[in-house]
């Protein structure tokens, strides 16, 4: 008699009402808000580039690469087999695959190589990339953002710019002169100071010309596998900015000692490290004692990406929630047809589209050469970074709840998005630092607030709610103790700016929902839109992801 294994015949029920695995899709072509923004803000010429990148990122293969890059975190190799110190960081092949793909689609370079609308195109590419894998965005952003700071050293800029802008990817550990392309990192903060970089204790010793040696410890070094870093160290004149290469011109390793990799909540595919400088060779960038103003040119650009990264995370989270609700049934019908679920999904869409509006307007200001737009960008990007990141974590959490238990397990992308959500609110200045920066800018350069006022004036005249909120905010700024109200001030400025942009350029029903809900403290959770909002109309903007 043939043996029968009862385990192979176990059959308790038929598997039904499960959401199908989504086949290949295009992240750009299914996103009406970002397509509209790309054209509206002056980079319609980049549609084909963004569409190609969106198609590559939407493949099942790319999702698997992103999963593997996060499951297999970077590993520090301090020594080689012969006991020599090498301070190398090993990455999973999937990490390199995504990095190579992002560079080949000009994510890091188009802002500087395009004749017009380069920052708008760059911001869309970063937005798409972050929906799949946030860890690549960190070194990609720094490689993009370092170029304005390097212009403070013209010879170094001429030498490095072609390799920073190259569409190639060269992860080899070797001197810059031998490489076809390079990436940049940053090392600013120290144990005793954190965001207060003026408390830094790393010191620089003069050698000759613009050459120095550094000694000190850095608490956070972003992307330690990079070919070079911008860093801050003390000179007699004060805190100064330095360029620190991993390898020296004669082929020797520069003594940069990686003490450990950080065990982070999220952003697991990317390495962050503590490092030691010990007679580490460096080149002074910008005037001695002017380190913060020099490196702030880099920070100003990384903040644009920090603001948009949160918006990309929101988009991917909503896509997952909408797709699930469209294919899952409960209580006698599809989830997406249930009135309360419609309200939750539509409310999240309103939030995300308002955020797209605000950050993409900032990107256009970066592309402009007018003084007023540059002032607007300096103030506006800080406002945008603060607010999009404050809204991101709550939205991703809500999207996860739309999936229930299925959204809480690692087979869903939502846990990874949720771990990623707080990152950009912390990087390049956490909430209080950003709000104080905004307040300092307004007080130091009141013309920046005048430019923002001009931006929203027409909408505030047309809409009493916006006008009242603007008047309240101006009173808060002029009060005896504006610092204690700094978060309320920045939140109000963000809401006013978003409402103004939606009134002028947004989808009418999205604008109506935002203006009727975001200025009323009675509805603090997502899913509290009023009865007069056409939920189906708003949900229709996501119909292509069903």
Coordinates of C-alpha atoms in Angstrom, one line a residue:
X1 CA 0.0 0.0 0.0
X2 CA 1.4 3.4 -0.9
X3 CA 2.1 5.7 2.1
X4 CA -0.2 8.7 2.3
X5 CA 1.1 11.8 4.0
X6 CA -1.9 13.5 5.6
X7 CA 0.0 16.9 5.9
X8 CA 0.1 17.2 2.1
X9 CA -3.7 16.8 1.9
X10 CA -4.6 19.2 4.7
X11 CA -7.2 21.5 3.3
X12 CA -9.3 23.6 5.8
X13 CA -10.7 26.3 3.5
X14 CA -10.3 28.0 0.1
X15 CA -8.2 31.1 0.1
X16 CA -10.4 33.9 -1.0
X17 CA -10.7 37.7 -0.5
X18 CA -6.9 38.2 -0.5
X19 CA -5.4 41.2 -2.2
X20 CA -3.5 40.2 -5.3
X21 CA 0.2 40.9 -5.6
X22 CA 0.6 44.0 -7.7
X23 CA 2.3 43.5 -10.9
X24 CA 4.7 46.0 -12.5
X25 CA 3.5 49.5 -12.3
X26 CA 4.9 53.0 -13.1
X27 CA 5.3 55.2 -10.0
X28 CA 5.3 58.4 -12.1
X29 CA 2.6 57.7 -14.6
X30 CA 0.1 56.7 -11.9
X31 CA 0.6 59.9 -9.9
X32 CA -1.5 62.8 -11.2
X33 CA -0.3 65.3 -8.6
X34 CA 3.3 64.9 -9.3
X35 CA 2.8 65.0 -13.1
X36 CA 0.8 68.2 -12.7
X37 CA 3.5 69.7 -10.5
X38 CA 6.4 68.8 -12.9
X39 CA 4.7 70.7 -15.7
X40 CA 3.4 73.5 -13.5
X41 CA 6.8 74.3 -11.9
X42 CA 8.7 74.4 -15.1
X43 CA 10.2 71.0 -15.9
X44 CA 7.7 69.4 -18.2
X45 CA 10.7 68.5 -20.5
X46 CA 11.7 65.9 -17.8
X47 CA 8.5 63.8 -18.2
X48 CA 10.2 61.1 -20.2
X49 CA 13.1 60.9 -17.7
X50 CA 10.7 60.7 -14.8
X51 CA 8.5 58.2 -16.5
X52 CA 11.4 55.9 -17.3
X53 CA 12.6 56.0 -13.7
X54 CA 9.1 55.5 -12.4
X55 CA 8.8 52.4 -14.6
X56 CA 12.0 50.9 -13.4
X57 CA 11.2 51.6 -9.8
X58 CA 7.8 50.0 -10.1
X59 CA 9.0 46.5 -11.0
X60 CA 8.7 43.5 -8.7
X61 CA 12.5 43.1 -9.2
X62 CA 13.2 46.6 -7.7
X63 CA 10.9 46.0 -4.8
X64 CA 12.8 42.8 -4.1
X65 CA 16.2 44.6 -4.3
X66 CA 14.9 47.2 -1.8
X67 CA 13.8 44.4 0.6
X68 CA 17.1 42.6 0.4
X69 CA 19.1 45.8 0.9
X70 CA 17.2 46.4 4.1
X71 CA 17.2 42.8 5.4
X72 CA 21.0 42.6 4.8
X73 CA 22.3 45.7 6.5
X74 CA 25.8 47.1 5.9
X75 CA 28.6 45.4 7.7
X76 CA 31.8 47.1 9.0
X77 CA 35.1 45.4 8.2
X78 CA 37.7 47.1 10.3
X79 CA 40.6 44.9 9.2
X80 CA 41.6 42.8 6.2
X81 CA 42.8 39.2 6.4
X82 CA 46.4 40.3 7.1
X83 CA 45.4 42.5 10.0
X84 CA 45.7 45.8 8.3
X85 CA 43.2 48.5 9.2
X86 CA 40.9 49.1 6.2
X87 CA 37.7 50.6 7.7
X88 CA 35.5 49.3 4.9
X89 CA 31.7 49.0 4.8
X90 CA 30.3 46.1 2.9
X91 CA 26.8 46.4 1.3
X92 CA 24.5 43.8 -0.2
X93 CA 24.6 43.6 -4.0
X94 CA 21.0 44.9 -4.1
X95 CA 22.1 48.2 -2.5
X96 CA 24.6 48.7 -5.3
X97 CA 22.0 47.8 -7.9
X98 CA 19.6 50.5 -6.7
X99 CA 22.4 53.0 -6.3
X100 CA 23.6 52.4 -9.9
X101 CA 20.0 52.7 -11.1
X102 CA 19.4 56.0 -9.4
X103 CA 22.7 57.5 -10.7
X104 CA 22.0 56.3 -14.2
X105 CA 18.7 58.2 -14.2
X106 CA 20.5 61.5 -13.1
X107 CA 18.8 61.7 -9.7
X108 CA 21.9 63.4 -8.2
X109 CA 22.9 65.5 -11.2
X110 CA 20.0 66.8 -13.2
X111 CA 19.6 69.8 -10.8
X112 CA 22.9 71.1 -12.1
X113 CA 23.0 69.9 -15.7
X114 CA 19.6 70.9 -16.9
X115 CA 19.2 74.2 -18.7
X116 CA 16.0 75.0 -16.8
X117 CA 13.8 73.4 -14.1
X118 CA 16.7 71.2 -12.8
X119 CA 15.8 71.3 -9.2
X120 CA 12.1 70.5 -10.0
X121 CA 13.2 67.5 -12.0
X122 CA 15.6 66.4 -9.3
X123 CA 13.0 66.7 -6.6
X124 CA 10.6 64.5 -8.5
X125 CA 13.3 61.8 -9.1
X126 CA 14.1 61.8 -5.4
X127 CA 10.4 61.6 -4.5
X128 CA 10.1 58.5 -6.7
X129 CA 13.2 56.9 -5.4
X130 CA 12.2 57.3 -1.8
X131 CA 9.0 55.4 -2.4
X132 CA 11.0 52.3 -3.0
X133 CA 14.2 52.7 -1.0
X134 CA 15.0 55.5 1.4
X135 CA 18.6 54.4 2.3
X136 CA 20.0 55.3 -1.2
X137 CA 18.5 58.8 -0.9
X138 CA 21.0 59.9 1.8
X139 CA 24.2 59.6 -0.2
X140 CA 22.4 60.5 -3.4
X141 CA 21.2 63.8 -1.7
X142 CA 24.6 64.7 -0.3
X143 CA 26.3 64.0 -3.6
X144 CA 23.8 66.4 -5.2
X145 CA 23.9 69.0 -2.4
X146 CA 27.7 69.4 -1.9
X147 CA 28.3 71.2 -5.2
X148 CA 27.3 74.7 -4.0
X149 CA 29.5 74.4 -0.9
X150 CA 32.5 73.2 -3.0
X151 CA 32.2 76.4 -5.1
X152 CA 33.9 78.0 -2.1
X153 CA 37.1 76.3 -3.4
X154 CA 37.2 76.8 -7.1
X155 CA 40.1 74.4 -7.8
X156 CA 38.5 71.6 -5.9
X157 CA 35.2 72.2 -7.6
X158 CA 36.7 72.0 -11.1
X159 CA 38.5 68.8 -10.1
X160 CA 35.5 67.1 -8.5
X161 CA 32.4 68.3 -10.3
X162 CA 32.6 66.0 -13.3
X163 CA 32.9 62.9 -11.1
X164 CA 30.2 64.0 -8.8
X165 CA 27.9 64.7 -11.7
X166 CA 28.8 61.5 -13.6
X167 CA 25.9 59.1 -14.3
X168 CA 28.2 56.2 -13.6
X169 CA 28.5 54.4 -10.2
X170 CA 32.0 53.4 -9.0
X171 CA 31.9 51.9 -5.4
X172 CA 35.5 50.9 -5.4
X173 CA 37.8 51.8 -2.5
X174 CA 40.6 53.8 -4.2
X175 CA 41.8 57.3 -4.6
X176 CA 39.5 59.8 -6.3
X177 CA 42.0 60.2 -9.2
X178 CA 41.4 56.6 -10.2
X179 CA 37.6 56.7 -10.1
X180 CA 35.1 57.4 -12.8
X181 CA 32.5 58.7 -10.4
X182 CA 32.4 59.6 -6.7
X183 CA 29.9 60.1 -3.9
X184 CA 29.9 62.5 -0.9
X185 CA 29.1 62.2 2.8
X186 CA 28.9 64.6 5.7
X187 CA 30.3 64.6 9.3
X188 CA 29.1 67.5 11.4
X189 CA 27.7 66.5 14.8
X190 CA 29.6 65.4 17.9
X191 CA 28.6 63.7 21.2
X192 CA 28.6 66.8 23.3
X193 CA 26.7 69.1 20.9
X194 CA 24.4 67.3 18.5
X195 CA 22.6 70.0 16.5
X196 CA 24.7 72.7 18.4
X197 CA 27.7 72.3 16.0
X198 CA 29.3 75.4 17.5
X199 CA 30.1 73.2 20.5
X200 CA 32.2 70.9 18.3
X201 CA 35.6 70.0 19.8
X202 CA 37.3 68.5 16.7
X203 CA 40.4 70.7 16.0
X204 CA 42.3 71.5 12.8
X205 CA 46.1 72.0 12.7
X206 CA 47.6 74.2 9.9
X207 CA 50.0 72.4 7.6
X208 CA 50.5 74.7 4.6
X209 CA 48.4 76.6 2.1
X210 CA 44.8 75.3 2.4
X211 CA 46.0 72.0 3.9
X212 CA 45.3 71.0 7.5
X213 CA 45.1 67.9 9.7
X214 CA 42.1 67.1 11.9
X215 CA 41.8 65.4 15.3
X216 CA 38.5 64.6 16.9
X217 CA 35.4 62.4 17.1
X218 CA 32.2 62.6 15.0
X219 CA 29.0 61.2 16.5
X220 CA 27.2 60.9 13.2
X221 CA 28.9 60.4 9.9
X222 CA 26.4 59.9 7.1
X223 CA 27.3 57.4 4.4
X224 CA 30.9 56.5 5.7
X225 CA 31.6 54.6 2.5
X226 CA 31.7 57.8 0.5
X227 CA 34.8 59.0 -1.3
X228 CA 35.0 62.3 0.7
X229 CA 33.1 64.2 3.4
X230 CA 32.4 67.8 4.4
X231 CA 33.2 68.2 8.0
X232 CA 33.5 70.9 10.7
X233 CA 36.5 71.6 12.9
X234 CA 37.7 74.4 15.1
X235 CA 40.4 76.9 14.1
X236 CA 41.6 79.9 16.1
X237 CA 39.3 82.0 13.9
X238 CA 36.3 79.7 14.9
X239 CA 34.4 76.7 13.4
X240 CA 35.5 76.0 9.8
X241 CA 34.5 73.7 7.0
X242 CA 36.9 71.1 5.5
X243 CA 36.9 68.6 2.6
X244 CA 38.2 65.2 3.9
X245 CA 39.0 62.6 1.2
X246 CA 39.0 58.9 2.1
X247 CA 42.2 58.4 0.1
X248 CA 45.2 60.7 -0.3
X249 CA 46.7 61.7 -3.6
X250 CA 49.7 59.5 -3.1
X251 CA 47.5 56.4 -2.8
X252 CA 47.5 56.1 1.0
X253 CA 44.4 55.8 3.1
X254 CA 43.5 58.9 5.0
X255 CA 43.3 58.0 8.7
X256 CA 39.6 58.0 9.1
X257 CA 38.7 55.3 11.7
X258 CA 35.2 54.0 11.7
X259 CA 34.5 53.1 15.3
X260 CA 31.0 51.5 14.8
X261 CA 27.9 51.6 12.6
X262 CA 24.8 52.9 14.2
X263 CA 22.0 50.5 14.9
X264 CA 19.1 52.6 13.6
X265 CA 15.4 52.4 13.8
X266 CA 15.0 52.6 10.1
X267 CA 17.0 53.5 7.0
X268 CA 18.7 50.2 7.5
X269 CA 20.2 49.8 4.1
X270 CA 22.3 53.0 4.6
X271 CA 25.3 53.1 6.9
X272 CA 25.7 55.8 9.5
X273 CA 28.8 55.7 11.6
X274 CA 30.9 57.1 14.5
X275 CA 34.3 58.0 13.2
X276 CA 37.6 59.3 14.6
X277 CA 40.0 61.7 12.9
X278 CA 43.6 61.2 14.0
X279 CA 46.0 63.5 12.0
X280 CA 43.5 63.2 9.2
X281 CA 44.4 65.3 6.1
X282 CA 41.8 67.9 5.1
X283 CA 41.4 70.9 2.8
X284 CA 39.9 74.2 4.0
X285 CA 36.7 75.1 2.2
X286 CA 35.7 78.7 2.4
X287 CA 37.1 81.3 4.9
X288 CA 38.5 80.2 8.2
X289 CA 35.9 80.7 11.0
X290 CA 33.0 80.6 8.5
X291 CA 32.3 76.9 8.6
X292 CA 28.6 77.1 9.3
X293 CA 27.8 79.6 6.5
X294 CA 29.9 77.5 4.1
X295 CA 28.3 74.2 4.9
X296 CA 24.9 75.7 5.1
X297 CA 24.9 75.9 1.3
X298 CA 24.9 72.1 1.4
X299 CA 22.4 71.9 4.2
X300 CA 20.0 74.2 2.3
X301 CA 19.8 71.7 -0.5
X302 CA 19.6 68.6 1.6
X303 CA 16.6 70.2 3.4
X304 CA 14.8 70.3 0.1
X305 CA 15.2 66.5 -0.3
X306 CA 14.3 66.0 3.4
X307 CA 11.0 67.8 2.8
X308 CA 10.2 65.8 -0.3
X309 CA 11.2 62.5 1.1
X310 CA 8.4 62.6 3.6
X311 CA 5.9 63.4 0.8
X312 CA 7.2 60.3 -1.2
X313 CA 6.7 58.1 1.9
X314 CA 3.1 59.5 2.2
X315 CA 2.4 58.7 -1.5
X316 CA 3.6 55.1 -1.3
X317 CA 1.7 54.5 2.0
X318 CA -1.6 55.8 0.4
X319 CA -1.0 53.7 -2.7
X320 CA -0.8 50.6 -0.6
X321 CA -3.9 51.6 1.4
X322 CA -6.0 52.4 -1.7
X323 CA -4.9 49.3 -3.5
X324 CA -5.7 47.1 -0.5
X325 CA -9.1 48.8 0.0
X326 CA -10.0 48.3 -3.7
X327 CA -9.3 44.6 -3.6
X328 CA -10.5 43.6 -0.1
X329 CA -14.1 43.0 1.0
X330 CA -15.6 43.2 4.4
X331 CA -19.1 43.5 5.9
X332 CA -20.8 42.8 2.5
X333 CA -18.8 45.0 0.2
X334 CA -15.4 46.4 -0.9
X335 CA -13.6 48.4 1.6
X336 CA -13.1 51.3 -0.8
X337 CA -16.9 51.6 -1.2
X338 CA -17.5 52.0 2.6
X339 CA -18.2 55.7 3.4
X340 CA -15.9 55.9 6.4
X341 CA -13.0 54.2 4.6
X342 CA -13.6 56.6 1.7
X343 CA -13.3 59.5 4.1
X344 CA -10.0 58.2 5.6
X345 CA -8.4 57.6 2.2
X346 CA -9.6 60.9 0.7
X347 CA -8.3 62.8 3.7
X348 CA -4.8 61.3 3.3
X349 CA -4.8 62.1 -0.4
X350 CA -5.7 65.7 0.5
X351 CA -2.7 65.8 2.9
X352 CA -0.3 64.4 0.4
X353 CA -1.3 66.6 -2.5
X354 CA -1.1 69.7 -0.4
X355 CA 2.5 68.6 0.6
X356 CA 3.4 68.0 -3.1
X357 CA 2.2 71.5 -3.9
X358 CA 4.3 73.1 -1.2
X359 CA 7.6 71.3 -1.8
X360 CA 7.4 71.5 -5.6
X361 CA 6.9 75.3 -5.3
X362 CA 10.1 75.4 -3.2
X363 CA 11.9 73.4 -5.9
X364 CA 10.9 76.1 -8.5
X365 CA 12.3 78.8 -6.2
X366 CA 15.6 76.9 -6.1
X367 CA 15.8 77.1 -9.9
X368 CA 15.1 80.8 -9.9
X369 CA 17.9 83.3 -10.0
X370 CA 15.8 86.2 -8.6
X371 CA 16.7 87.4 -5.1
X372 CA 13.0 87.2 -3.9
X373 CA 12.7 83.6 -4.9
X374 CA 16.0 82.8 -3.3
X375 CA 14.8 84.4 -0.1
X376 CA 11.5 82.5 -0.4
X377 CA 13.4 79.2 -0.8
X378 CA 15.6 79.8 2.3
X379 CA 12.5 80.4 4.5
X380 CA 10.0 78.2 2.7
X381 CA 12.1 75.0 2.6
X382 CA 12.5 75.1 6.4
X383 CA 8.7 75.5 6.8
X384 CA 8.1 72.7 4.3
X385 CA 10.6 70.3 5.9
X386 CA 9.1 70.8 9.3
X387 CA 5.5 70.4 8.3
X388 CA 5.7 67.5 5.8
X389 CA 7.7 65.5 8.3
X390 CA 5.4 66.2 11.2
X391 CA 2.5 64.9 9.1
X392 CA 4.3 61.9 7.6
X393 CA 4.4 59.5 10.5
X394 CA 0.8 59.9 11.4
X395 CA -0.2 59.4 7.8
X396 CA 1.9 56.2 7.3
X397 CA 0.4 54.9 10.6
X398 CA -3.1 55.5 9.3
X399 CA -2.3 53.8 6.0
X400 CA -1.0 50.8 7.9
X401 CA -4.3 50.7 9.9
X402 CA -6.2 50.6 6.6
X403 CA -4.6 47.2 5.9
X404 CA -5.1 46.0 9.5
X405 CA -2.8 43.1 10.5
X406 CA -1.7 42.7 6.9
X407 CA 0.0 46.1 7.1
X408 CA 1.8 45.3 10.3
X409 CA 3.9 42.4 9.0
X410 CA 7.2 42.7 7.2
X411 CA 5.8 41.2 4.0
X412 CA 4.1 44.5 3.6
X413 CA 6.3 47.5 2.7
X414 CA 4.4 49.6 5.3
X415 CA 6.6 48.6 8.4
X416 CA 9.6 49.8 6.5
X417 CA 7.9 53.0 5.5
X418 CA 6.9 53.5 9.1
X419 CA 10.4 53.1 10.4
X420 CA 11.6 55.5 7.7
X421 CA 9.0 58.1 8.5
X422 CA 10.7 59.9 11.4
X423 CA 14.1 60.1 9.8
X424 CA 13.9 63.2 7.7
X425 CA 12.3 65.2 10.5
X426 CA 15.5 64.5 12.5
X427 CA 18.1 64.7 9.8
X428 CA 19.4 68.3 9.0
X429 CA 17.7 69.8 12.0
X430 CA 14.9 68.3 14.1
X431 CA 11.6 70.1 14.7
X432 CA 12.7 72.7 17.3
X433 CA 15.9 73.5 15.4
X434 CA 14.0 74.1 12.2
X435 CA 11.3 76.2 13.9
X436 CA 14.0 78.4 15.6
X437 CA 15.8 78.7 12.2
X438 CA 12.5 80.0 10.7
X439 CA 12.1 82.5 13.5
X440 CA 15.7 83.6 13.2
X441 CA 15.4 84.1 9.5
X442 CA 12.2 86.2 9.9
X443 CA 13.8 88.4 12.6
X444 CA 17.2 88.7 10.8
X445 CA 15.8 89.1 7.3
X446 CA 12.2 90.4 7.5
X447 CA 12.2 90.8 3.7
X448 CA 12.0 87.0 3.5
X449 CA 8.6 87.1 5.3
X450 CA 7.6 89.9 3.0
X451 CA 8.3 87.6 0.0
X452 CA 6.2 84.8 1.6
X453 CA 3.4 87.3 2.3
X454 CA 3.4 88.3 -1.3
X455 CA 3.2 84.7 -2.3
X456 CA 0.0 84.1 -0.3
X457 CA -1.6 87.6 -0.4
X458 CA -4.0 87.1 -3.2
X459 CA -5.4 83.8 -1.8
X460 CA -5.7 85.4 1.7
X461 CA -7.7 88.2 0.3
X462 CA -10.1 85.8 -1.4
X463 CA -10.5 83.4 1.4
X464 CA -11.4 84.8 4.9
X465 CA -10.1 81.7 6.7
X466 CA -6.6 82.1 5.2
X467 CA -6.6 85.8 5.8
X468 CA -7.6 85.4 9.5
X469 CA -4.9 82.8 10.1
X470 CA -2.3 85.0 8.4
X471 CA -3.2 87.9 10.7
X472 CA -3.0 85.7 13.8
X473 CA 0.4 84.4 12.7
X474 CA 1.8 87.9 12.2
X475 CA 0.7 88.9 15.7
X476 CA 2.4 85.8 17.1
X477 CA 5.7 86.7 15.3
X478 CA 5.5 90.2 16.7
X479 CA 4.7 89.1 20.3
X480 CA 7.0 89.5 23.2
X481 CA 8.0 85.9 23.3
X482 CA 7.7 84.4 19.8
X483 CA 10.1 81.5 20.5
X484 CA 7.6 79.7 22.8
X485 CA 5.1 79.9 19.9
X486 CA 7.6 79.0 17.2
X487 CA 6.0 75.6 16.3
X488 CA 2.6 77.2 16.0
X489 CA 4.0 80.0 13.8
X490 CA 5.7 77.5 11.4
X491 CA 2.6 75.3 11.3
X492 CA 0.4 78.2 10.5
X493 CA 2.8 79.4 7.7
X494 CA 2.8 75.9 6.2
X495 CA -1.0 75.7 6.2
X496 CA -1.4 79.1 4.8
X497 CA 1.1 78.4 2.0
X498 CA -0.5 75.0 1.2
X499 CA -4.0 76.5 1.2
X500 CA -2.9 79.4 -1.1
X501 CA -1.2 77.0 -3.6
X502 CA -4.3 74.7 -3.6
X503 CA -6.6 77.6 -4.3
X504 CA -4.5 78.8 -7.1
X505 CA -3.3 75.6 -8.8
X506 CA -4.9 72.6 -7.0
X507 CA -7.8 70.2 -7.9
X508 CA -10.9 72.1 -6.8
X509 CA -12.3 69.3 -4.6
X510 CA -8.9 68.8 -2.9
X511 CA -8.6 72.5 -2.3
X512 CA -12.1 72.6 -0.9
X513 CA -11.5 69.7 1.5
X514 CA -8.2 71.2 2.7
X515 CA -9.6 74.7 3.3
X516 CA -12.7 73.4 5.1
X517 CA -10.8 70.9 7.3
X518 CA -7.2 71.9 8.1
X519 CA -8.0 75.1 9.9
X520 CA -10.7 73.6 12.1
X521 CA -9.2 71.9 15.3
X522 CA -12.3 69.7 15.7
X523 CA -11.0 67.1 13.2
X524 CA -7.5 66.1 14.2
X525 CA -7.5 62.5 12.8
X526 CA -7.6 61.5 9.2
X527 CA -11.1 60.6 8.0
X528 CA -12.8 63.7 9.4
X529 CA -13.8 65.5 6.1
X530 CA -17.2 67.1 6.0
X531 CA -20.4 65.8 4.4
X532 CA -20.1 68.4 1.6
X533 CA -16.8 66.9 0.2
X534 CA -17.0 64.7 -2.9
X535 CA -14.9 61.8 -1.7
X536 CA -15.3 59.8 -4.9
X537 CA -13.9 62.7 -6.9
X538 CA -10.8 62.8 -4.7
X539 CA -10.4 59.1 -4.7
X540 CA -10.6 59.2 -8.5
X541 CA -7.2 60.8 -8.6
X542 CA -5.8 57.4 -7.5
X543 CA -7.9 55.2 -9.8
X544 CA -4.8 54.2 -11.9
X545 CA -3.3 52.4 -8.9
X546 CA -6.3 50.1 -8.4

